[in-house]
XYZ file of N, CA and C in Angstrom:
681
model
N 19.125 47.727 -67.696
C 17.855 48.051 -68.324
C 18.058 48.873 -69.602
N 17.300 49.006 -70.966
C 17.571 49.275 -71.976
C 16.355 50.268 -72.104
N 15.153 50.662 -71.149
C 14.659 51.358 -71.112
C 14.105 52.092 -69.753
N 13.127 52.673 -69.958
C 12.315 53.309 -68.878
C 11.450 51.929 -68.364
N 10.960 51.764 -68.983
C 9.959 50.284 -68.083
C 10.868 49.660 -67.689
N 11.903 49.259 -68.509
C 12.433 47.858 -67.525
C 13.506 48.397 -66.949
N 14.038 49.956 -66.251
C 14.405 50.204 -65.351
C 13.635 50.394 -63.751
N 12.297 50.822 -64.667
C 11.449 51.509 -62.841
C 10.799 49.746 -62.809
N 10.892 48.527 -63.548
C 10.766 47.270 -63.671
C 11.533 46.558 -62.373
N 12.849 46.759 -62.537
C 14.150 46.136 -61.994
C 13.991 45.545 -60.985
N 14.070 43.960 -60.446
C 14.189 43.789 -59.225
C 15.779 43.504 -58.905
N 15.896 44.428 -57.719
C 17.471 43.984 -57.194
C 17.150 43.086 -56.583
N 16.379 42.410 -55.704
C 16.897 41.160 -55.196
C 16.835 39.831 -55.516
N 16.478 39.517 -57.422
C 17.416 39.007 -58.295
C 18.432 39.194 -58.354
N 19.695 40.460 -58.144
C 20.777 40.062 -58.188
C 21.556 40.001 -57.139
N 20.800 40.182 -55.986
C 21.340 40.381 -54.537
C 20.938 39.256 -53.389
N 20.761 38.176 -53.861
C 20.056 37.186 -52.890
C 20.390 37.107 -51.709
N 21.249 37.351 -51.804
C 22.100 37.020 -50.372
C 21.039 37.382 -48.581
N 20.962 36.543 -47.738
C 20.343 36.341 -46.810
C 21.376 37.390 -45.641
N 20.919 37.813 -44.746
C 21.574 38.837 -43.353
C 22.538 37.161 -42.762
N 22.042 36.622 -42.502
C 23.448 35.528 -42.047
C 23.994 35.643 -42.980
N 24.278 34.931 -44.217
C 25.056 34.738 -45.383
C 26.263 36.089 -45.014
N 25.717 37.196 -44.891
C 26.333 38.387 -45.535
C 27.272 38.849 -43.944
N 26.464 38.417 -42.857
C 27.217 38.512 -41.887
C 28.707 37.729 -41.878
N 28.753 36.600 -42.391
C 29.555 35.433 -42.602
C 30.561 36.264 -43.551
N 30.247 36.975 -44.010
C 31.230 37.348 -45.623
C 31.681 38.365 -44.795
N 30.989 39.229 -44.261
C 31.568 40.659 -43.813
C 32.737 40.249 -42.606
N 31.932 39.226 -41.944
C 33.000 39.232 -40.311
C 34.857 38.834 -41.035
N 34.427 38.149 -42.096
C 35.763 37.221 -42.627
C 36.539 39.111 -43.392
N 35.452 39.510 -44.459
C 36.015 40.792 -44.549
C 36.818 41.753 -44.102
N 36.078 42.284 -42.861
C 36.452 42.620 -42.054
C 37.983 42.025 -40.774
N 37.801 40.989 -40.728
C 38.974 40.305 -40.274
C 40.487 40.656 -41.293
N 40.139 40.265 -42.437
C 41.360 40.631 -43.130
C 41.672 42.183 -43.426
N 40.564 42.886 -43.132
C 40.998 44.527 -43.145
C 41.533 44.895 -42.098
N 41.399 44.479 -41.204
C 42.227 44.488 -39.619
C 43.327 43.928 -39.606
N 43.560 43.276 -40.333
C 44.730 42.335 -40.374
C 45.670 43.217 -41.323
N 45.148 43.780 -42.038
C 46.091 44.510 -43.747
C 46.359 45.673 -42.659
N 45.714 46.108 -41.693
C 46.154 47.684 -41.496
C 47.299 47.494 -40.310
N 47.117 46.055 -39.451
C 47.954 45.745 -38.102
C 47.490 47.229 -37.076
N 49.154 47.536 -36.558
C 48.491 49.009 -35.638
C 48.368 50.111 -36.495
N 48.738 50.350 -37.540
C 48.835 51.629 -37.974
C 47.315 52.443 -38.238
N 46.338 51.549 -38.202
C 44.973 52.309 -38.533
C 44.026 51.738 -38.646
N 42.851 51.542 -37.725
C 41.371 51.436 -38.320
C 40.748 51.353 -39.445
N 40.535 50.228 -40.038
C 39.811 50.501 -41.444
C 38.358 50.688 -40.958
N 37.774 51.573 -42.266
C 36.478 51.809 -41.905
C 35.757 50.635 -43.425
N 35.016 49.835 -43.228
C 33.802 49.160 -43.911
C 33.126 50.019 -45.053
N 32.525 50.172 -45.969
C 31.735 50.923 -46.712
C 30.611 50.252 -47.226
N 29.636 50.672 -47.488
C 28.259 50.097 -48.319
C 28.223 51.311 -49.808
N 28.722 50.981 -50.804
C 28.804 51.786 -51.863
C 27.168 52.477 -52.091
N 26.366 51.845 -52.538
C 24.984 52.100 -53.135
C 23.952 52.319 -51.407
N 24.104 53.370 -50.940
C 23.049 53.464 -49.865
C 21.602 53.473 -50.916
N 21.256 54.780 -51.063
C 20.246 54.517 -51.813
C 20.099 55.166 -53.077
N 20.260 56.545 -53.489
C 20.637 56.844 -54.714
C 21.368 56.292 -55.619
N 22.771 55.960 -55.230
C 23.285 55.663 -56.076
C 23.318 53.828 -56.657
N 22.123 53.089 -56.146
C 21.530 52.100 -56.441
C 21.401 52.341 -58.091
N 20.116 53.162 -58.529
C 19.767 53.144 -59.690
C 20.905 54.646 -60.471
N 21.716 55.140 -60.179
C 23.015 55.915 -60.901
C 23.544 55.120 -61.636
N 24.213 53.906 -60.478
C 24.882 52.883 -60.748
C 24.799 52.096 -61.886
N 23.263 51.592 -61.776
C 23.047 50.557 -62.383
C 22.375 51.214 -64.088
N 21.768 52.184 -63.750
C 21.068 52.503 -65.005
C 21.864 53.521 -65.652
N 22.497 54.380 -64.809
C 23.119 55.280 -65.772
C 22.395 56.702 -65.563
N 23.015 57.682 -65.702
C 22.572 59.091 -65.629
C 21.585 59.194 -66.059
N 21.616 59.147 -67.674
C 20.499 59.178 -68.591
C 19.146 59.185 -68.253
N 19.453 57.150 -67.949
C 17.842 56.262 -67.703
C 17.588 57.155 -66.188
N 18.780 56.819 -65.282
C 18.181 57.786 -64.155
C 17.069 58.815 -63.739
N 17.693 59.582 -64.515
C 17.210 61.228 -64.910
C 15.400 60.749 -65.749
N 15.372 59.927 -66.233
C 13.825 59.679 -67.037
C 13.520 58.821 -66.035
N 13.455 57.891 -65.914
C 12.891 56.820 -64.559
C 12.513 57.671 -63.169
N 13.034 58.422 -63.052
C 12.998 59.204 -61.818
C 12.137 60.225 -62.133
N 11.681 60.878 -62.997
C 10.391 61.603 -62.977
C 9.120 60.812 -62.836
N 8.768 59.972 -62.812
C 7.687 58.466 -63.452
C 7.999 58.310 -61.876
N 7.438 59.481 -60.836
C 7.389 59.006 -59.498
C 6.667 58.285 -58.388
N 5.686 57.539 -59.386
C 5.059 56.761 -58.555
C 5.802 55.229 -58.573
N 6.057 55.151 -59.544
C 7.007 53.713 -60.254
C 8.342 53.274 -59.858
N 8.385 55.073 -59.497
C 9.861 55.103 -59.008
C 10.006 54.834 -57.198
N 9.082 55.081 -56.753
C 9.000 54.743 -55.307
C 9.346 53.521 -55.066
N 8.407 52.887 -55.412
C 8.381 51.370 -55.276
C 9.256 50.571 -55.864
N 10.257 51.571 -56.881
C 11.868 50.824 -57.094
C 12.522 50.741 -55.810
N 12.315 52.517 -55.454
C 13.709 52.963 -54.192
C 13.282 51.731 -53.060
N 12.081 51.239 -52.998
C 11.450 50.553 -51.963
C 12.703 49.167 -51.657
N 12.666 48.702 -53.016
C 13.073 47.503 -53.171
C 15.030 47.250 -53.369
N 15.269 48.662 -53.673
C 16.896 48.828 -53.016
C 16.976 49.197 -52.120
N 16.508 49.607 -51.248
C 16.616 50.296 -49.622
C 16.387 48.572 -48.723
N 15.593 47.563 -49.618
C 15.501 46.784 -48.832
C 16.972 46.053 -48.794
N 17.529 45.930 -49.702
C 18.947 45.319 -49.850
C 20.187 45.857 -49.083
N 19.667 47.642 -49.097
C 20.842 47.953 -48.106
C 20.634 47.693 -46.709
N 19.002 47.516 -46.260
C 19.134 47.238 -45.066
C 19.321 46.033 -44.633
N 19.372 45.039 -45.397
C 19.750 44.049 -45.131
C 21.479 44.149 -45.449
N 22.099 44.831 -45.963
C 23.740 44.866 -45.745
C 23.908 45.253 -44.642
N 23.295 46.538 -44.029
C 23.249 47.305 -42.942
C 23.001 46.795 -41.434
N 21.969 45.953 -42.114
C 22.205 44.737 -40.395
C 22.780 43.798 -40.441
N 23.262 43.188 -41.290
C 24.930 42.081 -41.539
C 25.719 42.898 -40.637
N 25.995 43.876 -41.202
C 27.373 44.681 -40.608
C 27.390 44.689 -39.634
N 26.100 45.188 -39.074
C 25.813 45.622 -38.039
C 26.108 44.531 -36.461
N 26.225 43.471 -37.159
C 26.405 41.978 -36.489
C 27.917 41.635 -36.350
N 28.547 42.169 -37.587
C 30.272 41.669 -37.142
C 30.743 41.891 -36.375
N 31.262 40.698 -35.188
C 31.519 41.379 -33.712
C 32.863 42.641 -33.660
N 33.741 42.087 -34.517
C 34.779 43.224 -34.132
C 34.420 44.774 -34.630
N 33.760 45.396 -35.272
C 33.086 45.813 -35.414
C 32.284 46.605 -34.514
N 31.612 46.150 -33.616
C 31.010 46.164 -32.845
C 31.152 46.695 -31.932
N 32.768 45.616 -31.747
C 33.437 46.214 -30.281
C 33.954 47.802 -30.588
N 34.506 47.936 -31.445
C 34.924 49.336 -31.890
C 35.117 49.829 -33.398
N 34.931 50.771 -34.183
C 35.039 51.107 -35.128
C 33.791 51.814 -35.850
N 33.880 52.150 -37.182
C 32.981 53.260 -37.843
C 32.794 52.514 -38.782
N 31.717 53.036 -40.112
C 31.559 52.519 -41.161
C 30.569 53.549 -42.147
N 31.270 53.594 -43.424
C 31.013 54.628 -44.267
C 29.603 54.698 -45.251
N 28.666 55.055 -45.028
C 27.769 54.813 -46.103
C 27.929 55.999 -47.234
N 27.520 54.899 -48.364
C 27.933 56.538 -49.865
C 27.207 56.006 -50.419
N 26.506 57.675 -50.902
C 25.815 58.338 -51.579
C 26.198 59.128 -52.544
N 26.750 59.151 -53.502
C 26.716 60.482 -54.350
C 25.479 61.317 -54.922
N 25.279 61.960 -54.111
C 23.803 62.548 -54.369
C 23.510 63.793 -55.534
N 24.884 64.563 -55.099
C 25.322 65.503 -56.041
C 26.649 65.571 -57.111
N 26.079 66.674 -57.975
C 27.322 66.699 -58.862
C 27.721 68.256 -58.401
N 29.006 68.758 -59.060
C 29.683 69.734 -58.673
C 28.182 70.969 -58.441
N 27.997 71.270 -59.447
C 27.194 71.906 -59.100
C 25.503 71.809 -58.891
N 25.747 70.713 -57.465
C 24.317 70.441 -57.104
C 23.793 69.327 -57.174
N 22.666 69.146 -56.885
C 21.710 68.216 -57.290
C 21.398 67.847 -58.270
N 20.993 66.256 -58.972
C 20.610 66.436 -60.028
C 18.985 66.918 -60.309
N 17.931 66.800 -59.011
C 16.642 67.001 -59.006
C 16.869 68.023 -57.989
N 15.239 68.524 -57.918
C 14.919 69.297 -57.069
C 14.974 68.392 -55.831
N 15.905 69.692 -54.510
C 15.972 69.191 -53.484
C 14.506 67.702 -52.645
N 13.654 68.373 -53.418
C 12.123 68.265 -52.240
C 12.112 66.405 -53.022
N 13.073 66.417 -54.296
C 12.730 65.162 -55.138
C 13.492 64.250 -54.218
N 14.673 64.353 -53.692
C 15.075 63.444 -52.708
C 14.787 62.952 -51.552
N 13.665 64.643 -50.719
C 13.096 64.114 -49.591
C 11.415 63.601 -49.930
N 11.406 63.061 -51.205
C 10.605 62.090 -51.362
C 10.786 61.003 -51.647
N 11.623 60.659 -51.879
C 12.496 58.931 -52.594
C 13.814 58.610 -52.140
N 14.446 59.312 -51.705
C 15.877 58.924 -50.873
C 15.924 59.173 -49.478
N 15.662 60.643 -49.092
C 16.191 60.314 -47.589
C 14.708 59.761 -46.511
N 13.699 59.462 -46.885
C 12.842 58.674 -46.552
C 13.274 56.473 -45.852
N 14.225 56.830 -46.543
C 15.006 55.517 -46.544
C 15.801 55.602 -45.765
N 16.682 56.656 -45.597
C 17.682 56.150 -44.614
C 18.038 55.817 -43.395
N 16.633 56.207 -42.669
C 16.859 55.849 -41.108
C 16.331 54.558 -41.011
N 15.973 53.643 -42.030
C 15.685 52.390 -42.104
C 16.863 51.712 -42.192
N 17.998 52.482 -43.229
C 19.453 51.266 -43.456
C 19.954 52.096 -42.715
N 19.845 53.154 -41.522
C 20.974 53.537 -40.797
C 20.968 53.005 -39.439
N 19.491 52.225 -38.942
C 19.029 52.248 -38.384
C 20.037 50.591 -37.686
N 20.298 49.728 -38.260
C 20.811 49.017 -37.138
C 22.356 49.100 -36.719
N 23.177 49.677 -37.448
C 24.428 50.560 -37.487
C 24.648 51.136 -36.070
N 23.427 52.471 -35.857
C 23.170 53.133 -35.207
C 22.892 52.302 -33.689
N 21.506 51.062 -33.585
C 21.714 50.489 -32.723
C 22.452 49.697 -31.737
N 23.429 49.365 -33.138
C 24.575 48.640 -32.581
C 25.872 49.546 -31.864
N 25.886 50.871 -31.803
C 26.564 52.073 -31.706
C 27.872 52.215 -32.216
N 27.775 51.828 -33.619
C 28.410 51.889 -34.835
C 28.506 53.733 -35.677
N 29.482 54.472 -35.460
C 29.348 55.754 -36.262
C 29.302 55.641 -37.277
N 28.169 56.186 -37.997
C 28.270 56.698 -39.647
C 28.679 57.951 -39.941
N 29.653 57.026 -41.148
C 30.417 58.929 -41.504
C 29.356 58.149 -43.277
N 28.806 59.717 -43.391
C 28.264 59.684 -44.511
C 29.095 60.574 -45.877
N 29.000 59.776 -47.089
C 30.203 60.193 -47.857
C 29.131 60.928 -49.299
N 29.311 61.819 -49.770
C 28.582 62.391 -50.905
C 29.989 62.826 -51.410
N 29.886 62.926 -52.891
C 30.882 63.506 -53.809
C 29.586 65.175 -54.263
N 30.255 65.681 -54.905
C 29.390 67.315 -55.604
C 29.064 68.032 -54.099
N 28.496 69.111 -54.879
C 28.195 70.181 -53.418
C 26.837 69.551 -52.881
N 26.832 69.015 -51.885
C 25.803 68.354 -51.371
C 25.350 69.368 -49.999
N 26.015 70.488 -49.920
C 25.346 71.393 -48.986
C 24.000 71.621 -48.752
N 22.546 71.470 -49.170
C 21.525 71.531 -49.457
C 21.296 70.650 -48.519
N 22.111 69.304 -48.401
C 20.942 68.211 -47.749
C 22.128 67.631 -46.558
N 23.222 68.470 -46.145
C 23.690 68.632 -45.055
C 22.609 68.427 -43.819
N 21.714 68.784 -43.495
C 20.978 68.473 -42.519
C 19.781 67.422 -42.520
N 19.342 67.033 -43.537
C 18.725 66.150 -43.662
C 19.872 64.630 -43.619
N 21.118 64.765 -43.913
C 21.735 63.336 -43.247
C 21.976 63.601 -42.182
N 22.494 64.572 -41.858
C 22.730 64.590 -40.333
C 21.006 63.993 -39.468
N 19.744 64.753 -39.875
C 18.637 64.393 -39.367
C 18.091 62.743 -39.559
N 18.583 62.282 -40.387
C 18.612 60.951 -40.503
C 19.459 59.918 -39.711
N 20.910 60.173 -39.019
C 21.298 59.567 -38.068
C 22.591 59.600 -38.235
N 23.050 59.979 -39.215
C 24.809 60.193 -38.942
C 25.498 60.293 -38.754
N 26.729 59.640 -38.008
C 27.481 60.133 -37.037
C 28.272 61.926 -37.293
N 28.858 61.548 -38.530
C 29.907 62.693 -39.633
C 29.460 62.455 -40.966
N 30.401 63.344 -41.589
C 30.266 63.465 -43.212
C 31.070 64.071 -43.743
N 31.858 63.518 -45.233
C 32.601 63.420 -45.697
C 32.524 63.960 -46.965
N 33.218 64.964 -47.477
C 32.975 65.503 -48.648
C 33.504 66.885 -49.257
N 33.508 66.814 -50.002
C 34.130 67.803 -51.031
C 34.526 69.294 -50.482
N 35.359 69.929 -51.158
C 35.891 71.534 -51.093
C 34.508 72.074 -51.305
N 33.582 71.650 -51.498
C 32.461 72.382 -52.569
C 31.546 73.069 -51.402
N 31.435 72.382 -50.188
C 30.812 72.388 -49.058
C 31.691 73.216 -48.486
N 30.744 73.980 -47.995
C 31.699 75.037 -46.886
C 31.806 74.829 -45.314
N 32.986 73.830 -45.513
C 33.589 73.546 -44.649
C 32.947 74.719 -42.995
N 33.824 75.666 -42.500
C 33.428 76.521 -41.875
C 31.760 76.412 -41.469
N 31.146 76.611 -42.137
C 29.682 76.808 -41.558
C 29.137 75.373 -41.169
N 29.610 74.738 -41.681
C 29.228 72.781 -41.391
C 29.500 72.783 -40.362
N 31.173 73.203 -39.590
C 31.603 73.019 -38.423
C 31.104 73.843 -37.453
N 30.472 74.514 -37.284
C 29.891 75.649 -36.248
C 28.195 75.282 -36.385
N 28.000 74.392 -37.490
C 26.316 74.256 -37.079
C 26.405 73.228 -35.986
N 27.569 71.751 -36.533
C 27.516 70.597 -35.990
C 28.896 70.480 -35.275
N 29.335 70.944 -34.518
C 30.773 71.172 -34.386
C 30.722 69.553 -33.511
N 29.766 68.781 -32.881
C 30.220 67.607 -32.385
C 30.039 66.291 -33.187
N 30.065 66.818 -34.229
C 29.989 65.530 -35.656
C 31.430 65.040 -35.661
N 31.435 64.310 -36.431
C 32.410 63.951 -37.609
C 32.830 64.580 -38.709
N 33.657 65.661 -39.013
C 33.969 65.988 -40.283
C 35.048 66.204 -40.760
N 35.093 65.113 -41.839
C 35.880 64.863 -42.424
C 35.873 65.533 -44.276
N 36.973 66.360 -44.345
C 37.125 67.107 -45.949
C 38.085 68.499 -45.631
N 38.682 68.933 -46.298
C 37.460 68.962 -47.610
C 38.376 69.749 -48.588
N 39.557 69.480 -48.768
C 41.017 70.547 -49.045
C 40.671 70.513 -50.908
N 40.757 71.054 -51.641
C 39.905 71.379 -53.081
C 41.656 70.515 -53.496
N 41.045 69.098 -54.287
C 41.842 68.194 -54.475
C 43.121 69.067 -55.776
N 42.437 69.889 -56.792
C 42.903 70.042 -58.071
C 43.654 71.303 -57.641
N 43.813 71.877 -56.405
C 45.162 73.096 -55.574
C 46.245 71.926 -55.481
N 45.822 70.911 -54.373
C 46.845 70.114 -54.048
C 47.513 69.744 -55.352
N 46.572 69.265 -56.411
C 47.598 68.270 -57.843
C 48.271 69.371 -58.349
N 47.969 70.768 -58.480
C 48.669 71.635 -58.852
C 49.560 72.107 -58.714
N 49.513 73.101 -57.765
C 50.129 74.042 -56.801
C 49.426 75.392 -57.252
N 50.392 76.329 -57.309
C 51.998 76.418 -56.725
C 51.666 76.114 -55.220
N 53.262 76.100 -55.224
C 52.925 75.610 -52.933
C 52.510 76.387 -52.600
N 52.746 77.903 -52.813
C 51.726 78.711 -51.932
C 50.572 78.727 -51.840
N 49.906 78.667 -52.741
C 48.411 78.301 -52.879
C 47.676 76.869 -52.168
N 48.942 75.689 -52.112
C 48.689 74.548 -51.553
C 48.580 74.660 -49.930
N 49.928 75.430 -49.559
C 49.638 76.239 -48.299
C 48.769 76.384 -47.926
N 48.112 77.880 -48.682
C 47.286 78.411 -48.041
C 45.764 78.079 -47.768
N 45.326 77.032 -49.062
C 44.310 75.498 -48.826
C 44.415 75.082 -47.502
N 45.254 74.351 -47.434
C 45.165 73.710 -46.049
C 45.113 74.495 -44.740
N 46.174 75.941 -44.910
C 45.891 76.497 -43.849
C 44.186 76.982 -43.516
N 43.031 77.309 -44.760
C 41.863 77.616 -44.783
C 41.300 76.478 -43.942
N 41.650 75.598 -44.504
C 41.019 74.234 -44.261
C 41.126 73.979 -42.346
N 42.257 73.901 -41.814
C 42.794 73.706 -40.551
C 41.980 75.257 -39.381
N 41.793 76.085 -40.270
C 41.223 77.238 -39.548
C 39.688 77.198 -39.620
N 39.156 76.618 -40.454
C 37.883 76.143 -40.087
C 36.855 75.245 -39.963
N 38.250 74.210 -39.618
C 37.677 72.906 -39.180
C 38.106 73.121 -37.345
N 38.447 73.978 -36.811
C 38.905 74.179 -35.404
C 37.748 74.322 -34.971
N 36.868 74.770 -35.199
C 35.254 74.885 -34.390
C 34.435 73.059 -34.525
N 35.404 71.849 -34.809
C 34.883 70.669 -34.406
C 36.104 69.712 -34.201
N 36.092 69.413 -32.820
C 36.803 68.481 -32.546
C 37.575 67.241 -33.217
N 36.101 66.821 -33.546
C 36.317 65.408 -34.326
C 36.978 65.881 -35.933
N 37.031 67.264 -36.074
C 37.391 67.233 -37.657
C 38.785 66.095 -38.060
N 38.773 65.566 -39.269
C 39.952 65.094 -40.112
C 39.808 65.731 -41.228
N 41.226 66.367 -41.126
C 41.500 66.896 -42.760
C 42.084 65.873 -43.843
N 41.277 66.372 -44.916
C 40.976 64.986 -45.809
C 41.166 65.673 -47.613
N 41.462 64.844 -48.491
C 40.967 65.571 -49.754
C 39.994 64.645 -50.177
């Protein structure tokens, strides 16, 4: 889109035709060869890149984003019409038998940047997380775990994915680790070692990262330490 109208305009499912069989058909074959690339050494997990924010990030760009997204009546009835596409990825998946029988699958969001949100919190629980127990929703039925993935400090809306249906969540040094694990200690959490210690060093400092990291991810079982 080259503007504000013909972004809050946009229909995605012009470029997304694809039917829940069709996509089941693509994913099961997908999925088959990701099982196949890993043999025993590991579980691949599936991903849906664009849950629902990062639909129009993606496609329009920060910029148009940031203007399209105030124009919130216009803008609803965009998020309407990408939420319908993920839920139709979301129940494909949700259908691949191996899958089914066992394994997880990642939905991402980048909701935030390092520091924060790009809107006011209350702007997402009007246009994004309104959506997600719709595309989390056959995942969930099928008893499929979602580990939910945000990049930036997405601490703010820590409980609103979790309240939406998530199994875990995945994400940055930025999030404080520690208090995540003692609210939800029977989640999934996966993070969160501050990537630019590790590329650095010195080792002591790399050390002592991970040792932070390992000491307060112990208040949840399921933790994986992750960068």
């Amino acid at each position: 889109p080259a503007s504000v109208d013909e972004a809050l305009a946009f229909e995605p499912r012009q470029y997304f035709p694809k039917t829940v069989p069709e996509y089941v058909a693509e994913f099961t074959a997908a999925y088959d060869r990701m099982r196949a690339s890993c043999g025993d050494t590991g579980l691949p997990l599936p991903h849906h890149y664009t849950t629902c924010f990062h639909w129009p990030l993606a496609i329009f760009g920060f910029e148009l984003l940031c203007e399209a997204g105030l124009a919130e009546d216009r803008f609803a009835a965009l998020m309407q019409r990408f939420a319908e596409i993920s839920a139709r990825i979301t129940t494909a998946w949700a259908q691949v038998p191996k899958l089914q029988a066992g394994g997880g699958f990642i939905l991402h969001d980048d909701l935030t940047m390092t520091s924060g949100p790009l809107f006011h919190p209350d702007w997402y629980r009007r246009h994004i997380f309104p959506h997600y127990p719709r595309v989390f929703a056959p995942l969930i039925a099928a008893g499929i775990p979602i580990v939910f993935t945000s990049d930036g400090d997405c601490s703010c809306f820590v409980d609103d994915i979790f309240r939406a249906g998530a199994s875990g969540l995945n994400f940055e040094y930025l999030v404080d680790l520690a208090a995540v694990a003692q609210r939800y200690p029977d989640k999934i959490l996966i993070g969160n070692i501050h990537s630019g210690i590790i590329a650095s060093g010195p080792p002591a400092e790399i050390e002592a990262e991970v040792r932070h990291d390992v000491d307060a991810g112990k208040y949840a079982p399921r933790f994986v330490l992750n960068i």
